[in-house]
Amino acid sequence: MSRLLAPPALSDAPLAPGLYLVATPIGNLRDITLRALDVLNACDVLLAEDTRVSGKLLAAYSISKRLQRYDEHVADRETPRILERLEAGERVALVSDAGTPMVSDPGYRLAQAAIAAGHPVFPIPGASAALAALTLAGLPTDRFLFAGFPPPKSAARKTFFAELANVRATLIFYEGASRVADSLADMAAVFGPRQGAVARELTKLYETCIRGPLDELAADPRFEAPKGEIVILVGPGEEAPVREGDAEAALREAMARLPLGEAASEVARALGLPRRDLYRQALALKDAG
């Protein structure tokens, strides 16, 4: 019987000054990384979206650290003070309630300010609800777009979805439990019968992922009053066929700024057509003047 290797010990190496963006578990507390624990142990101050939530994580790992609130309500006031701490050479760590900081929270403002002021910024990767749901959904993963939270009102929500309807990628949304059914109905109306998935309570005891066409998901009674954190994913739509004249118009535009071969290559990539045929068409257009 093989012996399990002991995990590497927490590092006692000095932590360099700068801003640390630390991913934290989205449910299961064992999803914290060893490097994240190193940073949480060694930082001078820990900025948290909700100090009560982050306090529970610290308590689970017997970490005693000064916690300071940093959310959208205090960001404008606190950012200059935090920059002063960075200027003084302190190690500042930022966490959200769960997952990776700056994904659907105001942390990006602090990162922008720190970068603009010339301070080092370090990503400490780890859990992410968007990526966890993507790997679980069974939808294409080669190209995806995280679109955050849809608007709360139906009219604005449909407009928001319509702007994404032609994106050739799996779409990832966060949604509040009370609006899941309405959002799914609007998605079905805008995106049609695309394949979708609804993931909830990821990494927790009642983790579920329900998959199917959007219209069936919208009619599913399980989403009338769900509980927990929700991620909705929508598969990419079918590629629209190239209309007659599209290739010629695209070639003429590309030929106006590129050599013939490069123009044919660009249009071939954009429209999914054979480059050889497009090059011949480009030569004919050039000869015709």
XYZ file of C-alpha atoms in Angstrom, residues 15-23 35 39 47 70 79 82-83 86-87 89-95 100-102 106-125:
48
model
C 6.021 38.189 2.147
C 6.947 40.959 -0.282
C 5.171 44.319 0.058
C 2.202 44.838 -2.254
C -1.447 44.062 -2.859
C -2.456 40.384 -2.802
C -5.714 39.287 -4.483
C -6.549 36.085 -2.632
C -9.143 33.583 -3.855
C -0.333 29.667 -0.794
C -0.597 35.153 2.505
C -9.495 43.625 3.344
C -13.766 46.912 1.808
C -8.827 53.367 -1.278
C -4.965 51.650 1.562
C -2.630 53.230 -0.988
C 1.100 50.191 0.322
C 3.354 53.228 0.010
C 5.652 48.987 2.386
C 2.836 46.988 3.974
C 1.436 43.690 2.694
C -2.285 44.148 1.980
C -4.498 41.168 1.103
C -7.949 41.440 -0.472
C -10.616 38.715 -0.327
C -11.834 35.114 -6.697
C -11.667 38.817 -5.842
C -12.687 41.344 -8.503
C -15.479 46.322 -6.410
C -11.952 45.051 -5.861
C -10.891 46.000 -9.398
C -10.973 49.666 -8.395
C -8.364 49.038 -5.740
C -6.228 46.989 -8.127
C -6.434 49.782 -10.731
C -5.417 52.375 -8.166
C -2.526 50.247 -6.890
C -1.241 49.615 -10.411
C -1.546 53.295 -11.315
C 0.460 54.198 -8.202
C 3.194 51.728 -9.133
C 2.623 49.182 -6.360
C 3.116 45.436 -6.960
C -0.093 43.405 -7.333
C -0.027 39.622 -6.851
C -2.799 37.191 -7.877
C -3.256 34.239 -5.524
C -5.459 31.935 -7.633
